[in-house]
Amino acid sequence: MTTDSSDYLERLKPVRIRFETKKDRIDGFYALMTSGKPVHGLDNGQYIVSHSQCELLNSRNIKYKIDNK
């Protein structure tokens, strides 16, 4: 497997996030739901998303924390 393939596969791994403010929760929820990619919301306010969805949130200046607990 090449480095490019490894990087690609790493980016496919899910990321567990939590939004930091109410505004970010609202804006982030909308951005994730309209991203065209699957999103899994958990009962505790966390979302399981992809790295590309994190990049989308970053591009829209929506703050979140990676929460691997």
XYZ file of N, CA and C in Angstrom:
207
model
N 0.849 -1.177 0.000
C 0.000 0.000 0.000
C 0.892 1.237 0.000
N 0.559 2.206 -0.797
C 1.366 3.416 -0.886
C 0.963 4.400 0.198
N 1.775 5.403 0.378
C 1.482 6.441 1.364
C 0.170 7.134 1.043
N -0.070 7.419 -0.238
C -1.324 8.076 -0.615
C -2.518 7.230 -0.215
N -2.421 5.922 -0.410
C -3.511 5.024 -0.022
C -3.688 5.020 1.488
N -2.598 5.012 2.221
C -2.670 5.028 3.680
C -3.319 6.306 4.180
N -2.937 7.434 3.604
C -3.537 8.714 3.985
C -5.030 8.711 3.690
N -5.384 8.189 2.531
C -6.791 8.136 2.136
C -7.582 7.274 3.116
N -7.046 6.102 3.446
C -7.732 5.199 4.369
C -7.845 5.814 5.766
N -6.808 6.517 6.202
C -6.850 7.180 7.508
C -7.959 8.223 7.541
N -8.134 8.936 6.433
C -9.161 9.981 6.365
C -10.572 9.397 6.350
N -10.709 8.121 6.042
C -12.025 7.490 6.043
C -12.472 7.062 7.435
N -11.541 7.002 8.375
C -11.886 6.593 9.734
C -12.816 7.629 10.359
N -13.808 7.165 11.097
C -14.741 8.104 11.727
C -14.096 8.904 12.851
N -14.636 10.097 13.063
C -14.182 10.998 14.115
C -15.389 11.320 14.990
N -15.207 11.273 16.296
C -16.280 11.613 17.233
C -16.065 13.050 17.683
N -17.074 13.905 17.458
C -16.938 15.326 17.796
C -18.080 15.782 18.694
N -17.851 16.939 19.314
C -18.859 17.617 20.136
C -18.713 19.112 19.860
N -19.830 19.794 19.660
C -19.789 21.233 19.417
C -19.641 21.983 20.730
N -18.967 23.129 20.664
C -18.603 23.853 21.880
C -19.652 24.858 22.353
N -20.442 25.417 21.437
C -21.447 26.414 21.828
C -22.783 26.068 21.183
N -23.838 26.708 21.678
C -25.171 26.479 21.106
C -25.204 26.892 19.639
N -24.603 28.036 19.316
C -24.571 28.497 17.922
C -23.829 27.491 17.045
N -22.696 26.983 17.532
C -21.952 25.988 16.757
C -22.750 24.693 16.608
N -23.520 24.316 17.631
C -24.362 23.119 17.531
C -25.400 23.293 16.433
N -26.008 24.454 16.377
C -27.038 24.720 15.365
C -26.413 24.769 13.977
N -25.370 25.585 13.820
C -24.714 25.719 12.512
C -24.058 24.407 12.085
N -23.449 23.714 13.041
C -22.775 22.457 12.742
C -23.749 21.373 12.343
N -24.874 21.281 13.046
C -25.889 20.297 12.710
C -26.379 20.518 11.283
N -26.669 21.766 10.950
C -27.135 22.076 9.593
C -26.070 21.725 8.553
N -24.832 22.108 8.806
C -23.750 21.816 7.859
C -23.584 20.314 7.661
N -23.644 19.554 8.737
C -23.484 18.106 8.630
C -24.664 17.471 7.895
N -25.873 17.916 8.196
C -27.054 17.319 7.567
C -27.129 17.620 6.070
N -26.530 18.728 5.657
C -26.572 19.095 4.232
C -25.274 18.751 3.514
N -24.366 18.027 4.188
C -23.067 17.703 3.585
C -23.158 16.593 2.545
N -24.249 15.850 2.530
C -24.388 14.757 1.584
C -23.663 13.497 2.018
N -23.153 13.488 3.239
C -22.437 12.330 3.775
C -23.122 11.872 5.049
N -23.006 10.585 5.370
C -23.677 10.083 6.573
C -23.163 10.735 7.850
N -24.080 10.940 8.775
C -23.766 11.494 10.095
C -24.502 10.637 11.122
N -23.838 10.319 12.194
C -24.473 9.574 13.269
C -24.456 10.441 14.515
N -25.641 10.808 14.989
C -25.748 11.573 16.226
C -25.944 10.634 17.397
N -25.285 10.914 18.497
C -25.404 10.103 19.701
C -26.231 10.850 20.737
N -26.787 10.127 21.684
C -27.643 10.723 22.718
C -26.929 11.751 23.579
N -25.620 11.661 23.672
C -24.867 12.531 24.570
C -24.355 13.803 23.885
N -24.906 14.144 22.736
C -24.513 15.379 22.050
C -23.303 15.236 21.152
N -22.835 14.027 20.976
C -21.694 13.794 20.097
C -22.194 13.387 18.710
N -21.328 13.601 17.732
C -21.591 13.183 16.363
C -20.406 12.371 15.872
N -20.679 11.358 15.080
C -19.626 10.593 14.438
C -19.631 10.996 12.974
N -18.509 11.583 12.538
C -18.408 12.172 11.210
C -17.102 11.731 10.544
N -16.923 12.150 9.303
C -15.690 11.848 8.573
C -14.721 13.032 8.670
N -13.487 12.794 8.291
C -12.493 13.876 8.273
C -12.902 14.977 7.296
N -13.503 14.592 6.170
C -13.910 15.620 5.205
C -15.027 16.489 5.782
N -15.874 15.928 6.625
C -16.899 16.741 7.274
C -16.266 17.687 8.301
N -15.203 17.250 8.957
C -14.462 18.149 9.856
C -13.874 19.311 9.060
N -13.353 19.025 7.885
C -12.816 20.092 7.037
C -13.917 21.063 6.631
N -15.112 20.549 6.365
C -16.257 21.410 6.043
C -16.568 22.331 7.224
N -16.618 21.770 8.425
C -16.884 22.585 9.619
C -15.796 23.641 9.800
N -14.546 23.260 9.593
C -13.435 24.215 9.706
C -13.587 25.343 8.687
N -13.966 24.998 7.466
C -14.095 26.023 6.417
C -15.205 27.013 6.726
N -16.174 26.591 7.519
C -17.284 27.472 7.910
C -17.066 28.084 9.296
N -15.873 27.874 9.836
C -15.498 28.424 11.143
C -16.448 27.979 12.257
N -16.872 26.723 12.181
C -17.726 26.134 13.213
C -16.814 25.371 14.169
N -16.846 25.757 15.431
C -15.942 25.187 16.430
C -16.484 23.868 16.968
N -15.599 22.912 17.136
C -15.940 21.609 17.703
C -14.706 21.045 18.382
N -14.920 20.044 19.211
C -13.834 19.333 19.861
C -13.893 17.889 19.440
N -12.743 17.311 19.152
C -12.680 15.880 18.909
C -12.779 15.210 20.268
N -13.723 14.309 20.398
C -14.047 13.696 21.690
C -14.040 12.184 21.509
N -12.919 11.558 21.789
C -12.787 10.124 21.568
C -13.176 9.285 22.768
N -13.978 9.823 23.661
C -14.429 9.068 24.844
C -15.761 8.442 24.590
